[in-house]
Coordinates of C-alpha atoms in Angstrom, one line a residue:
M1 CA 27.8 10.6 8.1
A2 CA 30.2 10.3 5.3
P3 CA 29.0 8.1 2.5
Q4 CA 30.7 4.8 1.9
P5 CA 31.8 3.7 -1.6
T6 CA 29.3 0.9 -2.0
G7 CA 26.7 0.4 -4.6
S8 CA 25.7 -0.9 -8.0
R9 CA 25.6 0.6 -11.4
K10 CA 23.3 3.5 -11.8
R11 CA 20.0 2.9 -13.6
R12 CA 17.7 5.9 -13.9
V13 CA 14.0 5.4 -14.4
P14 CA 12.5 8.0 -16.6
A15 CA 10.5 10.3 -14.4
I16 CA 7.1 10.9 -15.9
E17 CA 5.4 13.8 -14.3
A18 CA 1.7 13.6 -13.7
A19 CA -0.3 16.0 -15.8
A20 CA -2.3 17.3 -12.9
A21 CA -2.5 21.1 -12.8
S22 CA -4.3 22.8 -10.0
S23 CA -6.4 25.8 -10.8
S24 CA -7.1 28.8 -8.5
L25 CA -10.0 31.2 -8.5
Q26 CA -9.5 34.6 -9.8
G27 CA -11.1 37.3 -7.8
A28 CA -13.0 40.3 -9.3
A29 CA -10.9 43.4 -9.9
P30 CA -11.7 46.3 -7.5
A31 CA -13.4 49.4 -8.8
D32 CA -11.2 52.3 -9.8
G33 CA -13.4 54.8 -7.9
E34 CA -14.6 56.8 -11.0
G35 CA -18.1 56.9 -12.3
P36 CA -21.4 56.1 -10.6
L37 CA -21.3 53.3 -8.0
L38 CA -23.3 50.1 -8.8
P39 CA -25.9 49.0 -6.4
K40 CA -24.6 46.2 -4.1
K41 CA -27.2 43.8 -5.4
Q42 CA -25.7 44.0 -8.9
K43 CA -22.2 42.9 -7.8
R44 CA -21.3 39.4 -8.9
Q45 CA -19.5 36.8 -6.8
A46 CA -16.6 34.9 -8.2
T47 CA -17.9 31.8 -9.8
R48 CA -16.5 28.3 -9.2
P49 CA -15.2 26.5 -12.2
S50 CA -17.2 23.3 -11.5
L51 CA -20.9 22.9 -12.3
V52 CA -21.2 20.4 -9.4
H53 CA -19.7 23.1 -7.0
Y54 CA -22.2 25.6 -8.4
L55 CA -25.3 23.5 -8.0
K56 CA -24.2 22.4 -4.5
G57 CA -23.3 25.9 -3.6
R58 CA -26.8 27.1 -4.7
E59 CA -28.4 24.4 -2.6
V60 CA -26.5 25.3 0.6
G61 CA -26.7 29.0 0.0
A62 CA -22.9 29.3 -0.7
R63 CA -22.4 31.1 2.6
S64 CA -19.4 28.9 3.6
C65 CA -17.1 26.2 2.3
A66 CA -18.2 23.7 4.9
G67 CA -21.0 22.3 2.8
L68 CA -18.8 22.1 -0.3
S69 CA -16.0 20.3 1.4
S70 CA -18.5 17.9 2.9
F71 CA -20.0 17.3 -0.6
E72 CA -16.5 16.7 -2.0
G73 CA -16.1 14.0 0.7
E74 CA -19.4 12.5 -0.4
L75 CA -18.3 12.5 -4.0
R76 CA -15.1 10.6 -3.1
G77 CA -17.1 8.1 -1.1
Y78 CA -19.5 7.7 -4.1
A79 CA -16.5 7.1 -6.4
G80 CA -15.1 4.5 -4.1
Q81 CA -18.4 2.7 -4.0
K82 CA -19.2 2.8 -7.7
L83 CA -15.7 2.4 -9.3
P84 CA -15.1 -1.3 -8.6
E85 CA -18.0 -2.5 -10.8
L86 CA -16.7 -0.4 -13.7
L87 CA -13.2 -1.8 -13.7
R88 CA -11.9 -4.0 -16.5
E89 CA -8.7 -6.1 -16.4
R90 CA -5.7 -5.8 -18.7
Q91 CA -3.0 -8.2 -17.8
L92 CA 0.7 -7.2 -17.9
A93 CA 3.5 -9.6 -18.9
L94 CA 6.3 -9.9 -16.3
G95 CA 8.3 -12.6 -17.9
P96 CA 9.8 -15.3 -15.5
L97 CA 9.6 -13.2 -12.4
N98 CA 8.3 -15.0 -9.3
K99 CA 5.4 -13.7 -7.2
V100 CA 5.0 -9.9 -6.8
F101 CA 4.8 -9.2 -3.0
A102 CA 4.7 -5.3 -3.0
S103 CA 3.8 -2.4 -5.2
Q104 CA 3.3 1.4 -5.2
W105 CA 2.4 3.9 -7.9
L106 CA 5.2 6.3 -8.7
N107 CA 3.2 8.5 -11.1
A108 CA 0.3 8.2 -13.5
R109 CA 1.8 5.4 -15.6
Q110 CA 4.6 3.8 -13.5
V111 CA 4.4 1.3 -10.7
V112 CA 7.4 0.0 -8.7
C113 CA 7.2 -3.6 -7.6
G114 CA 9.2 -6.1 -5.5
T115 CA 9.2 -9.9 -6.0
K116 CA 9.9 -13.1 -4.1
C117 CA 12.9 -13.6 -6.4
N118 CA 14.4 -10.4 -4.9
T119 CA 13.9 -8.2 -7.9
L120 CA 13.0 -4.5 -7.7
F121 CA 11.5 -3.2 -10.9
V122 CA 9.4 -0.4 -12.4
V123 CA 6.6 -1.4 -14.9
D124 CA 5.0 1.1 -17.3
V125 CA 1.4 0.2 -17.3
Q126 CA 0.8 1.7 -20.7
S127 CA 3.7 0.2 -22.7
G128 CA 4.4 -2.8 -20.5
Q129 CA 8.1 -1.9 -20.4
I130 CA 10.0 -3.2 -17.3
T131 CA 13.1 -1.5 -15.9
R132 CA 15.0 -3.3 -13.2
I133 CA 16.5 -1.3 -10.3
P134 CA 19.8 -2.4 -8.8
L135 CA 19.6 -3.5 -5.2
L136 CA 21.8 -1.9 -2.5
R137 CA 24.5 -4.2 -1.1
D138 CA 25.6 -4.5 2.6
R139 CA 29.0 -3.2 3.5
G140 CA 31.4 -6.1 4.4
V141 CA 30.2 -9.6 5.3
R142 CA 27.1 -10.0 7.5
L143 CA 27.2 -12.8 10.1
A144 CA 23.5 -13.3 9.8
R145 CA 22.9 -13.8 6.2
A146 CA 19.3 -13.8 4.9
K147 CA 17.9 -17.1 3.7
P148 CA 17.6 -17.4 -0.1
S149 CA 14.4 -16.7 -2.1
C150 CA 12.7 -14.7 0.6
G151 CA 12.3 -11.6 -1.6
I152 CA 11.1 -8.0 -1.2
H153 CA 8.0 -7.9 0.9
A154 CA 7.5 -4.1 1.4
I155 CA 7.7 -0.9 -0.6
E156 CA 6.6 2.5 0.8
L157 CA 6.9 6.1 -0.3
N158 CA 7.3 8.9 2.2
P159 CA 4.5 11.5 2.4
S160 CA 6.1 14.0 0.0
K161 CA 6.9 11.1 -2.5
T162 CA 10.6 12.1 -2.5
L163 CA 12.0 8.9 -0.9
L164 CA 11.2 5.2 -1.4
A165 CA 12.0 2.6 1.2
T166 CA 12.2 -1.1 0.5
G167 CA 14.5 -4.1 1.1
G168 CA 18.1 -4.4 0.0
E169 CA 20.1 -7.2 -1.7
N170 CA 20.1 -8.6 1.8
P171 CA 16.4 -8.6 2.7
N172 CA 17.3 -8.0 6.4
S173 CA 18.5 -4.4 5.4
L174 CA 16.4 -1.3 4.7
A175 CA 17.2 0.4 1.4
V176 CA 16.2 4.0 0.7
Y177 CA 16.1 5.6 -2.8
Q178 CA 15.5 9.1 -4.0
L179 CA 12.5 9.9 -6.2
P180 CA 11.9 10.4 -9.1
T181 CA 15.4 9.2 -10.2
L182 CA 15.6 6.2 -7.9
D183 CA 19.2 7.1 -7.0
P184 CA 20.4 5.3 -3.9
V185 CA 20.4 7.4 -0.7
C186 CA 21.3 5.0 2.2
L187 CA 21.2 1.5 3.4
G188 CA 20.3 0.4 7.0
D189 CA 22.5 -2.6 7.4
R190 CA 24.2 -1.9 10.8
H191 CA 23.1 -3.3 14.1
C192 CA 19.5 -4.1 13.2
H193 CA 17.3 -6.9 12.0
K194 CA 18.5 -10.4 11.9
D195 CA 15.8 -11.7 9.6
W196 CA 13.8 -10.5 6.6
I197 CA 12.0 -7.1 6.6
L198 CA 8.3 -7.8 6.1
A199 CA 6.8 -4.3 6.6
I200 CA 7.7 -0.6 6.3
A201 CA 5.9 2.6 7.2
W202 CA 6.8 6.2 7.0
M203 CA 6.0 8.5 9.9
S204 CA 7.3 11.6 8.3
D205 CA 9.4 12.6 5.3
T206 CA 12.6 11.6 7.1
V207 CA 11.5 9.0 9.7
A208 CA 10.6 5.4 8.8
V209 CA 9.9 2.2 10.7
S210 CA 10.5 -1.4 9.6
G211 CA 9.1 -4.6 11.0
S212 CA 11.0 -7.9 10.7
R213 CA 10.5 -11.6 10.7
D214 CA 12.7 -11.7 13.9
G215 CA 9.9 -10.0 15.9
T216 CA 11.6 -6.5 16.0
V217 CA 10.5 -3.0 15.0
A218 CA 13.2 -0.5 14.1
L219 CA 13.0 3.3 14.0
W220 CA 15.1 5.0 11.3
R221 CA 15.9 8.7 10.8
M222 CA 17.3 9.8 7.4
D223 CA 19.8 12.7 7.3
P224 CA 18.4 15.3 4.9
D225 CA 21.9 16.2 3.9
T226 CA 22.3 12.8 2.2
F227 CA 19.5 13.4 -0.3
S228 CA 19.1 17.2 -0.5
G229 CA 21.3 17.5 -3.6
S230 CA 19.8 16.9 -7.0
I231 CA 22.9 15.0 -8.3
A232 CA 23.8 11.6 -6.8
W233 CA 27.3 11.0 -5.5
H234 CA 29.6 8.7 -7.5
N235 CA 33.0 7.2 -7.0
D236 CA 35.9 7.1 -9.4
A237 CA 34.4 4.1 -11.2
G238 CA 31.1 5.8 -11.8
L239 CA 29.2 3.8 -9.3
P240 CA 26.6 5.5 -7.1
V241 CA 27.6 6.0 -3.5
Y242 CA 25.2 5.7 -0.5
A243 CA 25.5 6.0 3.2
H244 CA 25.3 3.0 5.6
I245 CA 23.1 3.8 8.7
R246 CA 21.9 2.2 11.9
P247 CA 18.5 2.5 13.5
R248 CA 17.8 5.0 16.3
D249 CA 15.9 2.5 18.3
V250 CA 14.9 -1.2 18.1
V251 CA 12.1 -2.8 20.1
T252 CA 11.1 -6.5 20.3
I253 CA 7.4 -7.3 20.4
S254 CA 6.0 -9.5 23.2
R255 CA 6.5 -13.2 22.5
V256 CA 3.3 -14.6 23.9
S257 CA 3.1 -17.4 21.4
T258 CA 4.6 -20.8 22.1
N259 CA 5.9 -20.9 18.5
P260 CA 8.6 -18.2 18.1
S261 CA 8.1 -18.2 14.3
N262 CA 4.6 -16.8 14.8
C263 CA 5.9 -13.7 16.6
M264 CA 7.1 -12.1 13.4
V265 CA 6.0 -8.5 12.6
R266 CA 3.9 -9.0 9.4
A267 CA 2.4 -5.6 8.8
L268 CA 2.6 -1.9 9.9
A269 CA 0.2 1.0 9.5
Y270 CA 0.7 4.6 10.6
S271 CA -1.9 7.2 11.5
H272 CA -0.7 10.7 10.6
K273 CA -3.7 12.2 12.2
N274 CA -3.3 10.5 15.6
Q275 CA 0.5 10.2 15.4
E276 CA 0.4 6.5 16.3
L277 CA 1.9 3.3 14.8
G278 CA 0.0 0.0 14.6
A279 CA 1.5 -3.4 14.0
V280 CA 0.2 -6.9 13.7
S281 CA 2.0 -10.2 14.3
Q282 CA 1.3 -13.4 12.4
D283 CA -0.2 -15.0 15.5
G284 CA -2.9 -12.4 15.7
H285 CA -1.6 -9.8 18.2
F286 CA -2.1 -6.1 17.6
Y287 CA 0.4 -3.5 18.9
L288 CA 0.1 0.3 19.1
W289 CA 2.9 2.8 19.8
K290 CA 2.4 6.4 20.6
D291 CA 5.8 7.8 21.7
L292 CA 7.6 7.9 18.3
S293 CA 10.9 8.9 19.8
T294 CA 11.3 5.7 21.7
L295 CA 8.5 3.4 20.4
S296 CA 7.1 3.0 23.8
G297 CA 3.9 0.8 23.8
L298 CA 0.4 2.2 24.2
L299 CA -1.8 -0.8 23.4
F300 CA -1.4 -4.6 23.2
T301 CA -4.4 -6.8 22.4
R302 CA -5.2 -10.1 20.8
L303 CA -7.3 -10.2 17.6
P304 CA -10.3 -12.6 17.5
Y305 CA -8.7 -14.6 14.6
C306 CA -5.1 -15.6 15.1
R307 CA -4.1 -17.6 12.1
E308 CA -2.1 -16.0 9.3
N309 CA -2.6 -12.3 10.1
V310 CA -0.5 -11.0 7.2
C311 CA -1.8 -7.5 6.3
L312 CA -2.9 -4.3 8.0
T313 CA -4.3 -1.0 6.8
Y314 CA -5.7 2.2 8.4
S315 CA -8.5 4.6 7.6
E316 CA -7.8 8.2 8.6
E317 CA -11.5 9.1 8.0
L318 CA -12.8 6.4 10.3
S319 CA -9.8 6.1 12.7
L320 CA -10.0 2.4 12.1
Y321 CA -7.4 -0.3 11.7
A322 CA -8.2 -3.5 9.7
A323 CA -6.1 -6.7 9.8
G324 CA -6.5 -9.6 7.4
S325 CA -6.2 -13.2 8.6
Q326 CA -6.8 -16.6 7.1
S327 CA -10.6 -16.2 6.9
H328 CA -11.6 -12.8 8.4
V329 CA -10.9 -9.0 8.4
S330 CA -10.7 -7.8 12.0
F331 CA -11.6 -4.1 12.7
L332 CA -10.2 -2.2 15.7
D333 CA -10.7 1.3 16.9
P334 CA -8.1 2.2 19.5
R335 CA -10.5 4.8 21.0
Q336 CA -12.9 2.1 22.0
P337 CA -12.5 -0.7 24.6
Q338 CA -10.6 -3.7 23.4
K339 CA -13.6 -6.0 23.6
D340 CA -15.3 -4.0 20.8
I341 CA -13.1 -5.5 18.1
W342 CA -15.4 -6.9 15.4
A343 CA -14.6 -9.1 12.4
L344 CA -15.9 -9.7 8.9
C345 CA -15.8 -13.1 7.3
A346 CA -14.0 -12.8 3.9
R347 CA -13.6 -16.5 3.2
E348 CA -13.0 -17.4 -0.4
G349 CA -12.1 -21.1 -0.1
V350 CA -9.5 -21.5 2.6
T351 CA -6.9 -19.2 1.1
G352 CA -7.3 -16.2 3.4
V353 CA -6.9 -12.4 3.0
R354 CA -3.6 -11.4 1.4
S355 CA -3.9 -7.6 0.9
L356 CA -6.0 -4.7 2.2
S357 CA -6.6 -1.0 1.5
F358 CA -9.0 1.7 2.6
Y359 CA -10.5 4.5 0.6
Q360 CA -13.1 6.5 2.4
H361 CA -15.5 3.9 3.9
I362 CA -14.7 1.2 1.3
I363 CA -12.1 -1.5 2.0
T364 CA -10.7 -3.5 -0.8
I365 CA -9.8 -7.1 0.0
G366 CA -7.3 -9.1 -2.1
T367 CA -7.7 -12.8 -1.4
G368 CA -5.5 -15.9 -1.9
H369 CA -8.0 -17.3 -4.4
G370 CA -7.5 -14.8 -7.1
C371 CA -10.4 -12.3 -6.5
L372 CA -11.0 -8.9 -5.1
L373 CA -13.9 -8.1 -2.7
F374 CA -15.2 -4.7 -1.6
Y375 CA -16.8 -4.0 1.8
D376 CA -18.7 -0.9 2.8
V377 CA -17.8 -0.3 6.5
R378 CA -20.6 2.2 7.1
A379 CA -23.3 0.1 5.6
Q380 CA -21.6 -3.1 7.0
K381 CA -22.1 -5.1 3.9
F382 CA -20.2 -6.2 0.8
L383 CA -20.7 -4.2 -2.4
E384 CA -23.1 -6.0 -4.7
E385 CA -23.4 -6.5 -8.4
R386 CA -25.9 -4.4 -10.2
A387 CA -29.3 -6.1 -10.5
S388 CA -29.6 -7.7 -13.9
A389 CA -32.6 -7.4 -16.1
S390 CA -33.2 -11.1 -16.1
L391 CA -36.3 -12.8 -14.7
D392 CA -34.4 -14.5 -11.9
C393 CA -36.1 -12.6 -9.1
S394 CA -37.5 -13.5 -5.8
P395 CA -40.6 -12.1 -4.1
L396 CA -38.4 -9.9 -2.1
G397 CA -36.8 -8.4 -5.2
P398 CA -34.0 -9.3 -7.6
A399 CA -31.3 -11.5 -6.1
R400 CA -28.0 -9.5 -6.0
K401 CA -24.6 -11.2 -5.7
K402 CA -21.6 -10.1 -3.9
L403 CA -19.4 -7.9 -6.2
K404 CA -16.3 -9.9 -7.0
L405 CA -13.6 -9.2 -9.5
T406 CA -11.9 -12.4 -10.6
C407 CA -8.4 -12.0 -11.8
G408 CA -6.8 -13.8 -14.8
R409 CA -4.5 -16.7 -15.0
G410 CA -1.2 -14.9 -15.1
W411 CA 2.0 -17.0 -15.8
L412 CA 2.9 -20.3 -14.2
N413 CA 6.2 -22.2 -14.6
H414 CA 5.4 -25.7 -15.7
D415 CA 8.3 -27.4 -13.9
D416 CA 8.6 -30.8 -12.3
L417 CA 7.2 -29.7 -9.0
W418 CA 4.1 -28.4 -10.7
M419 CA 3.7 -31.6 -12.6
N420 CA 4.5 -34.0 -9.8
Y421 CA 2.6 -32.3 -6.8
F422 CA -0.2 -30.5 -8.5
G423 CA -1.1 -33.0 -11.3
G424 CA -0.4 -30.5 -14.0
M425 CA -3.4 -28.3 -13.0
D426 CA -3.1 -25.4 -15.4
N427 CA -5.8 -23.1 -14.1
F428 CA -4.3 -22.3 -10.7
P429 CA -5.7 -19.3 -8.9
N430 CA -3.2 -16.5 -7.9
A431 CA -2.9 -15.0 -4.5
L432 CA -3.3 -11.2 -4.7
Y433 CA -0.4 -10.2 -2.4
T434 CA -0.6 -6.5 -3.3
H435 CA -2.8 -3.9 -4.8
C436 CA -2.7 -0.1 -5.0
Y437 CA -5.1 2.5 -6.4
N438 CA -4.3 5.6 -8.5
W439 CA -7.5 7.5 -7.6
P440 CA -6.9 10.6 -9.8
E441 CA -6.6 8.3 -12.8
M442 CA -9.3 5.9 -11.5
K443 CA -6.9 2.9 -11.9
L444 CA -6.1 -0.1 -9.8
F445 CA -2.9 -2.1 -10.0
V446 CA -3.1 -5.7 -8.8
A447 CA -0.3 -8.3 -8.6
G448 CA 0.7 -11.6 -7.0
G449 CA 1.3 -15.2 -7.9
P450 CA 0.5 -18.8 -7.0
L451 CA -0.1 -19.3 -3.3
P452 CA 1.9 -22.6 -2.7
S453 CA 5.4 -21.6 -1.8
G454 CA 7.0 -24.2 -4.2
L455 CA 5.2 -22.9 -7.3
H456 CA 6.9 -20.3 -9.5
G457 CA 4.8 -17.8 -11.3
N458 CA 3.3 -14.3 -11.4
Y459 CA 0.3 -12.2 -12.0
A460 CA 0.0 -8.5 -12.7
A461 CA -2.8 -6.4 -14.2
L462 CA -4.1 -2.9 -14.6
W463 CA -7.8 -2.6 -13.8
S464 CA -9.3 0.6 -15.3

């Protein structure tokens, strides 16, 4: 498809490459055939560069890599279990931006974020520098214009981290940028969603899906020719040029609710191992699609808690979906009967679950009351604080509290609405709408803002 001369001024974000170099084992050189042959028992095997690998290899006999790969999985699980209690907060100043809804790590020090005020920006977690990214604009005049102040609700990177998908200047449209330069690639603004895009998931490097407030799910295929070049196209005025595309397929979820506004697609999660796409609607219905070419339905079921289901995540290790509602996290394994859905109470006040993520068997829960909780799915209990050395002990042992990371105050605009309707309350908890881990660096980025829709403010922090 020929690109259309539409766009905004080019702003490149400095691409900071991660300093992660992989090492390979060097095998022993073969004998040259001269001189006496050494006995076989004197030949040395190639040593592994890690002491942990050596000790574990000695324990299992070093006959195969199965034991070592299993041990590496145990190490990752142990890290996921022990890291939260070691994290310490360092808040980041975002100025007057309003409520961060979405975030993703770009590299070891940069995070891309989207806000309610429809701002796409990259923040350097070391220096605090913020770089705004121009939004992609629809071609011509859209008949169904998006409502103001709805913002960017989703940001997702494809598996190879070469493309980024998010909302456009019109939040009904799907914008795709090339990484690491963040040059515009294409904009899905033709014959698609009639309301805000609330969720995005990549199924491959060139196939993405988007879920909308209008209750539709759209399938998009990117033409590799539009982003295969290393230099972005520009028109005579020096503005970047991007293609305007339409979805390959659009499906509408079943409207079983009496209130049409509750049928919106709030979250998507894709299983690369099982090649299936999960979605959750705000009224608590879970959908599963298997045929990715046509998005034909595979499963439809009702979750046990139906109020404010706003987030969804998937664990490849456990083959388990988790959906967050107003007071619970519901777990669903598509391989099991639908009646086997079980739920975890994650109530912190009455503010609900706002963000979820899996790592190994640990699920991180961002609440609407400004705190992070951590749940061990295998042990079926929350992570607990380390037992203190105080004398506050019961006959059954030291009392251990649920591990909870409480986030800072962030920034809140002290306007008339805050004064008139909230009595000038200064210490207002922030809803944690988004969080994302950088596991190689053992860092956690958390962001959000005040939960009431009328309040203007933000929170962002690096936990490390």
